[in-house]
Coordinates of C-alpha atoms in Angstrom, one line a residue:
M6 CA -91.0 1.7 -10.9
E7 CA -88.1 -0.6 -10.2
G8 CA -88.8 -4.3 -9.3
P9 CA -87.2 -6.6 -7.0
G10 CA -85.1 -8.1 -9.8
S11 CA -83.6 -4.8 -10.7
R12 CA -82.7 -4.1 -7.0
S13 CA -81.1 -7.5 -6.6
V14 CA -79.0 -6.9 -9.8
A15 CA -77.8 -3.5 -8.5
A16 CA -76.9 -5.0 -5.0
S17 CA -74.9 -7.8 -6.7
S18 CA -73.0 -5.3 -9.0
G19 CA -72.2 -3.2 -5.8
L20 CA -70.9 -6.1 -4.0
A21 CA -68.6 -7.2 -7.0
D22 CA -67.4 -3.5 -7.2
C23 CA -66.4 -3.6 -3.5
S24 CA -64.8 -7.0 -3.7
L25 CA -62.7 -5.7 -6.7
V26 CA -61.6 -2.8 -4.7
C27 CA -60.8 -4.6 -1.8
W28 CA -58.6 -7.2 -4.0
T29 CA -57.1 -4.4 -5.8
L30 CA -56.0 -2.9 -2.6
C31 CA -54.7 -6.2 -1.1
S32 CA -52.7 -6.8 -4.3
V33 CA -51.2 -3.3 -3.9
L34 CA -50.7 -3.0 -0.1
L35 CA -49.5 -6.5 0.6
P36 CA -46.1 -6.3 -1.4
V37 CA -45.7 -2.9 0.1
L38 CA -46.2 -4.3 3.8
I39 CA -44.0 -7.3 3.0
T40 CA -41.2 -5.0 1.6
L41 CA -41.4 -2.7 4.6
W42 CA -41.4 -5.7 7.0
C43 CA -38.4 -7.1 5.4
S44 CA -36.6 -3.8 5.2
F45 CA -37.3 -3.4 8.7
Q46 CA -35.9 -6.8 9.6
R47 CA -32.9 -6.3 7.3
S48 CA -31.9 -2.8 9.0
R49 CA -32.4 -4.5 12.4
R50 CA -30.2 -7.4 11.5
Q51 CA -27.4 -4.8 10.3
L52 CA -27.8 -2.8 13.5
L53 CA -27.2 -6.1 15.4
I54 CA -24.2 -7.2 13.1
R55 CA -22.7 -3.7 13.5
D56 CA -23.0 -3.8 17.4
I57 CA -21.3 -7.3 17.5
F58 CA -18.5 -6.0 15.1
R59 CA -17.9 -2.9 17.2
K60 CA -17.7 -4.7 20.6
S61 CA -15.8 -7.8 19.3
K62 CA -12.1 -8.5 19.7
H63 CA -12.4 -10.2 16.4
D64 CA -11.7 -8.0 13.3
W65 CA -15.0 -9.1 11.5
H66 CA -16.0 -8.3 8.0
Y67 CA -19.2 -9.1 6.1
T68 CA -19.2 -10.6 2.6
D69 CA -22.0 -11.5 0.3
L70 CA -19.9 -14.3 -1.4
F71 CA -16.9 -16.1 0.0
G72 CA -14.2 -16.8 -2.5
Q73 CA -13.9 -20.4 -1.8
P74 CA -16.0 -23.0 -0.5
S75 CA -16.6 -22.2 3.2
Y76 CA -18.3 -23.8 6.3
C77 CA -19.7 -22.2 9.4
C78 CA -17.3 -22.7 12.4
V79 CA -20.2 -23.0 14.6
C80 CA -23.1 -25.1 12.9
A81 CA -20.6 -26.5 10.3
Q82 CA -23.0 -25.8 7.5
H83 CA -21.9 -24.8 4.0
I84 CA -22.3 -21.2 3.6
L85 CA -22.2 -18.6 0.6
Q86 CA -22.3 -15.5 2.7
G87 CA -21.4 -14.5 6.3
A88 CA -18.8 -12.9 8.4
F89 CA -15.2 -13.7 8.4
C90 CA -12.4 -12.4 10.7
S91 CA -9.4 -10.9 8.9
C92 CA -6.9 -11.7 11.7
C93 CA -7.5 -15.4 12.7
G94 CA -9.6 -16.4 9.5
L95 CA -12.9 -17.7 11.3
R96 CA -15.9 -17.9 9.0
V97 CA -19.4 -17.9 10.3
S98 CA -22.9 -17.6 9.1
E99 CA -25.0 -14.7 10.1
G100 CA -27.3 -16.4 12.5
C101 CA -24.1 -18.0 14.4
L102 CA -22.1 -14.8 14.5
K103 CA -22.9 -14.0 18.2
K104 CA -22.0 -17.6 19.3
A105 CA -18.9 -17.6 17.4
D106 CA -17.8 -14.1 19.0
Q107 CA -18.2 -15.7 22.4
R108 CA -16.9 -19.1 21.8
F109 CA -13.7 -18.5 19.9
L110 CA -10.6 -16.3 20.7
C111 CA -8.9 -14.2 18.0
K112 CA -5.1 -13.8 17.5
E113 CA -3.6 -12.3 20.6
I114 CA -1.6 -9.2 19.8
V115 CA -0.2 -8.9 23.3
M116 CA -0.1 -11.9 25.7
R117 CA -2.6 -11.7 28.6
S118 CA -1.2 -10.0 31.7
G119 CA -2.3 -12.9 33.7
A120 CA -0.4 -15.4 31.7
G121 CA 3.1 -14.4 33.3
A122 CA 6.5 -14.0 31.6
H123 CA 6.9 -16.2 28.7
S124 CA 9.3 -16.7 25.8
S125 CA 7.1 -19.1 24.0
M126 CA 3.3 -19.7 23.4
P127 CA 1.3 -23.0 22.0
H128 CA -0.4 -23.3 18.7
H129 CA -3.7 -21.5 18.3
W130 CA -5.9 -24.0 16.4
I131 CA -8.9 -23.0 14.2
R132 CA -11.0 -25.8 12.9
G133 CA -12.1 -25.8 9.1
N134 CA -11.7 -23.7 6.1
V135 CA -7.9 -24.5 5.9
P136 CA -6.1 -23.0 2.7
L137 CA -6.4 -24.8 -0.6
C138 CA -3.4 -27.1 -1.3
S139 CA -2.3 -27.2 2.3
C140 CA -0.4 -30.2 3.8
C141 CA -0.8 -32.1 7.1
M142 CA 2.2 -31.4 9.3
V143 CA 2.0 -35.0 10.5
C144 CA 1.3 -37.1 7.7
K145 CA 2.3 -34.9 4.8
Q146 CA -1.1 -35.5 2.8
Q147 CA -3.3 -32.7 1.6
C148 CA -5.7 -31.2 4.0
G149 CA -9.3 -29.7 3.5
T150 CA -10.3 -32.2 0.8
Q151 CA -13.6 -33.4 2.4
P152 CA -16.7 -31.1 1.6
K153 CA -17.2 -30.4 5.2
L154 CA -15.8 -28.5 8.2
C155 CA -12.8 -30.4 8.8
D156 CA -9.0 -30.2 9.9
Y157 CA -7.2 -27.6 11.7
R158 CA -4.9 -24.5 11.1
C159 CA -2.6 -22.7 13.3
V160 CA -3.3 -18.9 13.1
W161 CA 0.4 -18.2 13.7
C162 CA 2.6 -20.7 12.0
Q163 CA -0.1 -21.6 9.3
Y164 CA 0.5 -25.3 9.9
T165 CA -2.4 -27.5 9.0
V166 CA -3.4 -30.8 10.5
H167 CA -6.0 -33.6 9.8
D168 CA -8.7 -34.2 12.2
E169 CA -7.4 -37.8 12.7
C170 CA -3.8 -36.5 13.1
M171 CA -4.7 -34.2 15.9
V172 CA -3.2 -35.7 18.9
D173 CA -3.1 -34.1 22.4
H174 CA 0.6 -33.2 22.4
L175 CA -0.1 -30.9 19.4
K176 CA -2.7 -28.9 21.3
T177 CA 0.0 -27.8 23.9
E178 CA 3.0 -27.9 21.8
E179 CA 5.1 -24.8 21.4
C180 CA 4.4 -22.8 18.1
R181 CA 7.6 -21.6 16.3
F182 CA 5.6 -19.2 13.9
G183 CA 6.4 -21.2 10.8
E184 CA 8.2 -19.9 7.8
F185 CA 7.9 -16.1 8.7
R186 CA 9.1 -16.5 12.3
D187 CA 11.8 -14.1 11.5
L188 CA 9.2 -11.4 10.4
I189 CA 6.7 -11.8 13.2
I190 CA 6.5 -9.9 16.5
P191 CA 5.5 -12.5 19.0
P192 CA 2.6 -11.5 21.6
Y193 CA 4.8 -12.6 24.4
Y194 CA 7.7 -10.2 23.3
L195 CA 5.2 -7.1 23.3
S196 CA 3.9 -8.4 26.7
A197 CA 7.5 -8.5 28.1
I198 CA 8.1 -5.0 26.7
N199 CA 5.1 -3.6 28.4
H200 CA 6.3 -5.1 31.8
L201 CA 9.8 -3.3 31.3
R202 CA 8.2 -0.1 30.4
K203 CA 6.1 -0.2 33.4
D204 CA 9.3 -0.6 35.6
K205 CA 10.8 2.2 33.6
R206 CA 13.6 0.1 32.0
S207 CA 14.5 0.8 28.5
S208 CA 16.9 -2.3 27.9
Y209 CA 15.4 -4.7 25.8
E210 CA 18.4 -7.0 25.0
K211 CA 17.3 -10.0 27.1
V212 CA 13.9 -10.2 25.9
V213 CA 13.2 -13.1 23.5
P214 CA 13.7 -12.8 20.4
Y215 CA 15.4 -9.4 20.5
S216 CA 18.8 -10.7 20.4
R217 CA 18.1 -13.3 17.8
K218 CA 20.4 -13.1 15.0
H219 CA 18.1 -13.1 12.0
W220 CA 15.1 -11.5 13.5
M221 CA 14.0 -8.6 11.3
P222 CA 10.4 -7.7 12.3
V223 CA 8.4 -6.3 9.4
I224 CA 5.8 -3.4 9.6
I225 CA 3.3 -3.2 6.8
L226 CA 2.1 0.2 5.7
A227 CA -0.8 0.2 3.3
N228 CA -2.5 3.0 1.4
T229 CA -6.3 1.7 0.7
R230 CA -6.7 4.5 -1.6
S231 CA -3.9 4.0 -3.8
G232 CA -4.2 2.9 -7.7
N233 CA -6.2 -0.2 -8.1
N234 CA -7.6 -0.3 -4.6
M235 CA -6.0 -3.4 -3.7
G236 CA -4.9 -2.2 -0.1
E237 CA -7.8 -3.7 1.9
T238 CA -7.3 -7.1 0.5
L239 CA -3.7 -6.9 1.3
L240 CA -4.3 -5.7 4.8
R241 CA -6.4 -8.8 5.6
E242 CA -3.9 -11.4 4.1
F243 CA -0.9 -9.9 6.0
K244 CA -2.9 -9.8 9.2
I245 CA -3.5 -13.5 8.7
L246 CA 0.2 -14.2 8.4
L247 CA 1.7 -11.7 10.8
N248 CA 0.8 -10.0 14.2
P249 CA -2.2 -7.7 13.4
V250 CA -0.3 -5.1 15.4
Q251 CA 2.3 -5.1 12.6
V252 CA -0.1 -4.1 9.8
F253 CA -1.3 -0.4 9.6
D254 CA -4.0 1.2 7.3
L255 CA -2.4 4.7 6.4
S256 CA -6.0 6.0 5.8
K257 CA -6.4 5.6 9.5
T258 CA -3.0 5.8 11.1
A259 CA -0.4 8.3 9.9
P260 CA 3.1 6.9 9.1
A261 CA 4.7 8.9 11.9
K262 CA 2.5 7.2 14.6
A263 CA 3.0 3.8 12.9
L264 CA 6.7 3.9 12.9
Q265 CA 7.0 4.5 16.7
L266 CA 6.6 0.8 16.8
C267 CA 10.3 0.7 15.6
L268 CA 11.5 2.2 19.0
L269 CA 10.3 -1.2 20.8
L270 CA 12.2 -3.3 18.4
P271 CA 15.9 -4.0 17.8
C272 CA 18.2 -1.3 16.2
N273 CA 18.8 -1.4 12.5
A274 CA 16.6 -4.5 12.2
V275 CA 13.4 -3.4 11.2
R276 CA 11.9 -3.6 7.7
V277 CA 9.0 -1.6 6.4
L278 CA 6.9 -2.8 3.5
V279 CA 5.0 0.3 1.8
C280 CA 2.0 -0.8 0.0
G281 CA 1.0 2.2 -2.4
G282 CA 2.5 4.5 -4.9
D283 CA 5.4 6.6 -5.2
G284 CA 3.6 9.4 -3.2
T285 CA 2.9 6.9 -0.4
V286 CA 6.5 6.0 -0.3
G287 CA 7.5 9.7 0.0
W288 CA 5.0 10.2 2.7
V289 CA 6.6 7.5 4.6
L290 CA 10.2 8.6 3.9
D291 CA 9.2 12.2 5.2
A292 CA 8.0 10.4 8.6
I293 CA 11.4 8.6 8.9
D294 CA 13.2 11.9 8.4
E295 CA 11.2 13.0 11.4
M296 CA 12.6 10.2 13.3
K297 CA 16.1 11.4 12.5
I298 CA 15.3 15.0 13.7
K299 CA 13.9 13.5 17.1
G300 CA 17.3 11.8 17.5
Q301 CA 15.9 8.3 16.8
E302 CA 18.5 7.3 14.2
L303 CA 19.4 4.1 15.5
F304 CA 15.9 2.9 15.0
I305 CA 15.5 3.8 11.2
P306 CA 13.8 1.0 9.2
Q307 CA 14.7 -0.1 5.6
V308 CA 12.0 0.5 3.2
A309 CA 10.7 -2.1 0.6
V310 CA 7.7 -1.1 -1.8
L311 CA 4.6 -2.9 -3.2
P312 CA 3.6 -1.0 -6.2
L313 CA 0.0 -0.1 -6.0
G314 CA 0.0 3.4 -7.7
T315 CA -0.1 4.3 -11.3
G316 CA 3.6 5.3 -12.2
N317 CA 5.5 3.2 -9.7
D318 CA 8.8 4.4 -10.9
L319 CA 10.7 4.4 -7.7
S320 CA 9.4 0.7 -7.1
N321 CA 10.7 -0.3 -10.5
T322 CA 14.1 1.3 -10.0
L323 CA 14.5 -0.7 -6.8
G324 CA 13.4 -3.9 -8.4
W325 CA 9.9 -4.4 -7.1
G326 CA 8.2 -4.1 -10.3
A327 CA 5.9 -1.6 -12.3
G328 CA 2.7 -2.4 -10.4
Y329 CA 1.0 -5.2 -8.5
A330 CA -2.4 -6.8 -9.4
G331 CA -2.6 -9.8 -7.1
E332 CA -0.3 -12.1 -9.4
V333 CA 2.2 -12.7 -6.7
P334 CA 1.0 -14.6 -3.5
V335 CA 1.4 -12.5 -0.2
E336 CA 3.7 -15.1 1.2
Q337 CA 6.0 -14.6 -1.8
I338 CA 6.0 -11.0 -1.2
L339 CA 7.3 -11.5 2.5
R340 CA 10.0 -13.9 1.2
N341 CA 11.1 -11.2 -1.1
V342 CA 11.4 -8.7 1.7
M343 CA 13.4 -11.2 3.6
E344 CA 15.9 -11.7 1.1
A345 CA 16.1 -8.1 -0.3
D346 CA 19.5 -6.3 0.0
G347 CA 20.0 -2.8 1.8
V348 CA 20.8 0.2 -0.5
K349 CA 20.7 4.1 0.0
L350 CA 18.6 6.4 -2.0
D351 CA 19.4 10.0 -2.4
R352 CA 16.7 12.4 -1.4
W353 CA 16.8 16.1 -2.6
K354 CA 15.6 19.4 -1.5
V355 CA 13.5 21.5 -4.2
Q356 CA 13.2 25.1 -3.0
V357 CA 11.0 27.3 -5.3
T358 CA 11.4 31.1 -4.5
N359 CA 8.9 33.4 -6.1
K360 CA 10.2 36.5 -7.9
G361 CA 9.2 40.1 -7.0
Y362 CA 10.5 43.2 -5.3
Y363 CA 7.7 42.9 -2.6
N364 CA 7.6 39.3 -2.3
L365 CA 7.3 38.6 1.4
R366 CA 6.1 34.6 1.1
K367 CA 8.4 32.2 2.3
P368 CA 9.9 29.7 -0.5
K369 CA 8.0 26.6 -1.1
V370 CA 10.0 23.6 -0.2
F371 CA 9.5 20.0 -1.3
T372 CA 11.4 16.8 -0.9
M373 CA 12.2 14.8 -4.3
N374 CA 12.8 11.2 -4.4
N375 CA 12.0 10.6 -8.2
Y376 CA 12.3 13.6 -10.5
F377 CA 11.5 17.3 -10.9
S378 CA 10.2 18.7 -14.3
I379 CA 8.7 21.7 -16.1
G380 CA 7.1 21.5 -19.4
P381 CA 4.7 19.0 -21.1
D382 CA 5.0 16.3 -18.5
A383 CA 4.1 18.4 -15.6
L384 CA 1.2 19.9 -17.6
M385 CA -0.2 16.3 -18.2
A386 CA 0.0 15.6 -14.6
L387 CA -1.6 19.1 -13.7
N388 CA -4.6 18.3 -15.9
F389 CA -4.8 14.7 -14.7
H390 CA -4.8 15.9 -11.0
A391 CA -7.5 18.6 -11.9
H392 CA -9.6 16.1 -13.6
R393 CA -9.3 13.7 -10.7
E394 CA -10.3 16.2 -7.8
K395 CA -13.5 16.8 -9.7
T396 CA -14.5 13.2 -10.2
P397 CA -12.3 11.1 -7.8
S398 CA -14.5 7.9 -8.3
L399 CA -13.7 7.6 -12.0
F400 CA -9.9 7.2 -11.2
S401 CA -9.8 3.8 -9.3
S402 CA -8.0 1.8 -12.1
R403 CA -4.4 2.0 -13.1
I404 CA -5.5 1.5 -16.6
I405 CA -8.1 4.2 -16.5
N406 CA -5.4 6.7 -15.0
K407 CA -2.9 5.8 -17.9
A408 CA -5.5 6.3 -20.4
V409 CA -6.4 10.0 -19.1
Y410 CA -2.7 10.5 -19.0
F411 CA -2.4 9.5 -22.8
F412 CA -5.4 11.7 -23.6
Y413 CA -3.9 14.9 -22.1
G414 CA -0.5 14.0 -23.8
T415 CA -2.2 13.5 -27.4
K416 CA -3.9 16.9 -26.6
D417 CA -0.6 18.8 -26.0
C418 CA 1.0 17.3 -29.1
L419 CA -1.6 19.5 -30.9
V420 CA -1.7 22.6 -28.9
Q421 CA 1.9 22.9 -27.7
E422 CA 1.2 24.9 -24.6
C423 CA 4.9 24.7 -23.4
K424 CA 6.7 25.6 -26.7
D425 CA 9.8 27.9 -26.5
L426 CA 10.7 27.0 -23.0
N427 CA 14.4 27.8 -23.7
K428 CA 13.4 31.5 -24.1
K429 CA 11.6 31.6 -20.9
V430 CA 14.2 29.7 -18.5
E431 CA 17.9 29.7 -17.7
L432 CA 19.7 26.5 -16.4
E433 CA 22.7 26.2 -14.2
L434 CA 24.5 23.0 -13.4
D435 CA 26.7 23.5 -10.3
G436 CA 26.9 27.1 -10.9
E437 CA 27.7 26.8 -14.6
R438 CA 25.2 28.3 -17.2
I439 CA 23.9 26.0 -19.7
E440 CA 23.0 26.9 -23.2
L441 CA 19.8 25.5 -24.0
P442 CA 18.6 24.2 -27.5
N443 CA 14.9 24.7 -28.6
L444 CA 13.0 22.7 -25.9
E445 CA 9.4 22.3 -24.5
G446 CA 10.4 20.6 -21.1
I447 CA 13.4 20.0 -18.8
I448 CA 13.4 17.1 -16.5
V449 CA 15.7 16.6 -13.5
L450 CA 16.2 12.8 -12.6
N451 CA 17.2 11.0 -9.5
I452 CA 16.2 7.7 -10.4
G453 CA 16.6 5.4 -13.6
Y454 CA 12.7 5.3 -14.4
W455 CA 10.3 8.1 -15.4
G456 CA 6.8 8.3 -16.7
G457 CA 5.6 4.9 -15.7
G458 CA 8.4 2.7 -16.9
C459 CA 10.7 4.7 -19.3
R460 CA 14.3 4.8 -18.7
L461 CA 14.6 8.4 -19.9
W462 CA 18.6 9.1 -19.4
E463 CA 19.2 5.9 -21.3
G464 CA 17.0 6.6 -24.2
M465 CA 17.5 4.4 -27.2
G466 CA 21.0 3.1 -25.7
D467 CA 22.6 3.5 -29.0
E468 CA 25.0 6.1 -28.0
P469 CA 27.6 6.5 -25.0
Y470 CA 26.2 8.5 -22.0
P471 CA 27.6 9.0 -18.3
L472 CA 26.7 6.3 -15.6
A473 CA 23.7 7.2 -13.4
R474 CA 22.8 6.0 -10.0
Y475 CA 20.3 6.8 -7.5
D476 CA 22.9 6.8 -4.6
D477 CA 25.9 8.8 -6.2
G478 CA 24.8 12.3 -5.1
L479 CA 24.3 13.3 -8.9
L480 CA 21.2 14.3 -10.8
E481 CA 20.7 13.8 -14.4
V482 CA 19.2 16.6 -16.4
V483 CA 17.5 16.1 -19.7
G484 CA 15.6 18.2 -22.2
V485 CA 12.5 17.0 -24.4
H486 CA 11.2 18.8 -27.6
G487 CA 7.5 18.1 -26.7
S488 CA 4.9 15.4 -25.8
F489 CA 5.5 13.4 -29.0
H490 CA 9.3 13.4 -28.3
C491 CA 8.4 11.9 -24.9
A492 CA 6.4 9.3 -26.4
Q493 CA 9.0 8.4 -29.1
I494 CA 11.6 8.1 -26.0
Q495 CA 9.1 5.8 -24.1
V496 CA 9.1 3.3 -27.1
K497 CA 13.0 3.6 -27.7
L498 CA 12.6 5.4 -31.1
A499 CA 14.5 8.6 -29.9
N500 CA 17.1 9.8 -27.3
P501 CA 16.7 12.7 -24.9
V502 CA 18.6 15.9 -25.0
R503 CA 21.0 15.2 -22.2
L504 CA 21.8 18.5 -20.7
G505 CA 24.3 17.1 -17.9
Q506 CA 24.9 15.8 -14.4
A507 CA 25.2 17.9 -11.4
H508 CA 25.3 18.0 -7.6
T509 CA 23.1 21.3 -7.6
V510 CA 20.7 22.5 -10.2
R511 CA 19.4 26.0 -10.6
L512 CA 16.5 26.8 -12.9
I513 CA 15.2 30.4 -13.4
L514 CA 11.9 31.0 -14.7
K515 CA 12.0 34.5 -16.1
S516 CA 8.5 35.1 -17.5
S517 CA 5.0 33.8 -17.9
K518 CA 3.4 30.9 -15.8
M519 CA 4.4 27.3 -16.5
P520 CA 3.4 23.9 -15.1
M521 CA 5.9 22.1 -12.7
Q522 CA 6.0 18.9 -10.7
V523 CA 7.8 17.2 -8.0
D524 CA 7.3 13.4 -7.9
G525 CA 3.9 13.5 -9.6
E526 CA 2.7 16.4 -7.5
P527 CA 2.0 19.4 -10.0
W528 CA 1.1 23.1 -9.9
A529 CA 1.1 26.3 -12.1
Q530 CA 4.1 28.4 -11.1
G531 CA 4.9 32.0 -12.0
P532 CA 8.2 33.5 -12.4
C533 CA 10.7 32.0 -9.7
T534 CA 13.9 30.4 -9.1
V535 CA 14.0 26.6 -8.6
T536 CA 17.1 25.4 -6.6
I537 CA 17.6 21.6 -6.1
T538 CA 20.3 20.4 -3.4
H539 CA 21.2 17.2 -1.7
K540 CA 19.2 16.8 1.4
T541 CA 19.8 13.2 3.0
H542 CA 19.9 9.4 2.2
A543 CA 17.0 7.0 2.8
L544 CA 17.7 3.4 3.6
M545 CA 15.8 1.3 1.0
L546 CA 15.6 -2.5 0.2
Y547 CA 16.5 -3.6 -3.4
H548 CA 14.9 -6.8 -4.8
S549 CA 17.0 -8.0 -7.7
G550 CA 14.4 -10.7 -8.7
E551 CA 12.2 -8.4 -10.5
Q552 CA 14.7 -7.1 -13.0
T553 CA 13.6 -7.0 -16.5
D554 CA 15.7 -7.8 -19.7
D555 CA 16.1 -4.0 -20.2
D556 CA 17.4 -3.5 -16.8
A557 CA 19.8 -6.4 -17.1
S558 CA 21.3 -5.1 -20.5
S559 CA 21.3 -1.4 -19.2
T560 CA 24.6 0.0 -17.8
S561 CA 22.9 3.3 -16.6
E562 CA 22.0 1.8 -13.3
P563 CA 24.3 -1.2 -12.2
E564 CA 23.3 -3.6 -9.5
P565 CA 23.8 -1.9 -6.1
A566 CA 26.5 -2.7 -3.6
R567 CA 25.4 -5.5 -1.1
E568 CA 27.0 -3.8 2.0
Q569 CA 24.6 -2.6 4.5
T570 CA 25.4 0.7 6.2
D571 CA 23.9 1.0 9.8
E572 CA 23.4 4.9 9.9
D573 CA 22.4 7.3 7.5
E574 CA 24.8 9.7 6.3

């Protein structure tokens, strides 16, 4: 028989087991419940923030870490994370976002209809978070030096003023839009244009600043998917300095639609800055050609390039550099656009007609700005594009892209898939048959640079060769012996096989399938006839400030003429 002592021991051990189970459950469930509650609150906050972003007139973006010391424009507290407006530059903590959205006005794209007809507007001051190293427009001393929300900045002219220097007359003083007044489209101008269009009047000459002599409004077209993915950062910086209506994201707005803004601006005065690779530039130039077809020749803009792609041979040829990685401030980029000179760029029609007695397909037609090629460099581009289509997330860096090109170039040196090209093709320059030596590739050039910075036509520069320009209506045709020969030319250890210059190039692929490319867009092509003829001219902007030592010493592409032609030929 069990005594009372044994029963009490059993009961106490049972209680201990129960308490152990309870504490174990609490230790497991409590963190789970806390995590679920935090996740619910976080998702709720995100929904509220997205709702504010969607309804707001500000262009809010959320960041986990500001790039410089920042203070909330509502509570004036120091903040590490929060929201900022990419148009007016307001910065605010997450908790003060709704108050800031209601209290502060953003940049006005178009002046409010109730404001009446104006040819000027006052400063739009924002307090705090002024740019580093900015100076007060009154006392000329540095602003933003105190570790708190202090000093003012005008969102249009970018002038800054100390708190103690801010007097009443500055709050109502006319804003003259600062250094970039010749590039900015003022809100009151667009408001006046809207009134004229409602009255069905199309003469804008009397609207200020339409008739101002040096006004050259700029339109920014940025491809956020190009090369090193700097497009989004550039979009925000340009929106701060210009009217946001001038800045377009090409992943959301097609070039043809964005360029319709040119119709509201003075004839032959608009400048377009394309932020992207050579493919993006070609996309924009195709949209400009559509404007010509629609009879809008008088509104054709001049095009500058900010190179964000991988090769960037066209931008290099026009003096804008081989690649942009943020080393030049956006303000300097706008200065370069203002100072650039107008030039013409030849554009060519590439027609590919398949062979065969029963071929009923229409010929493929491409527009060429840079170059056409058949052979090893086209094969590298074809392999690169096939790899990028499979895993696009890997190709977000210019360095990685060039490394992949290098890999496929090295592979072709060993395999030589394009050998004996001279036995497979016939080449005619201006109707004259050219006898081909033993080659693996043929490249037809319109510009001085090829393959990411190589001056192919020039080669080593140790032997005479005909002058080459991008506006002379002539194409340069060269041959290469293979990928290794291309690499030698790139480091100036060999010369290309110069086959000649011509106004019209005809290439006949007699047998087999060969890789071809036009401006970096490759494909595999069977027997066909390729005909390259002049199509039109594009009005471009040439920046002489980015010229390298190689450019200065080279005679293959002399400095362009400084005279500007108003109409396309």
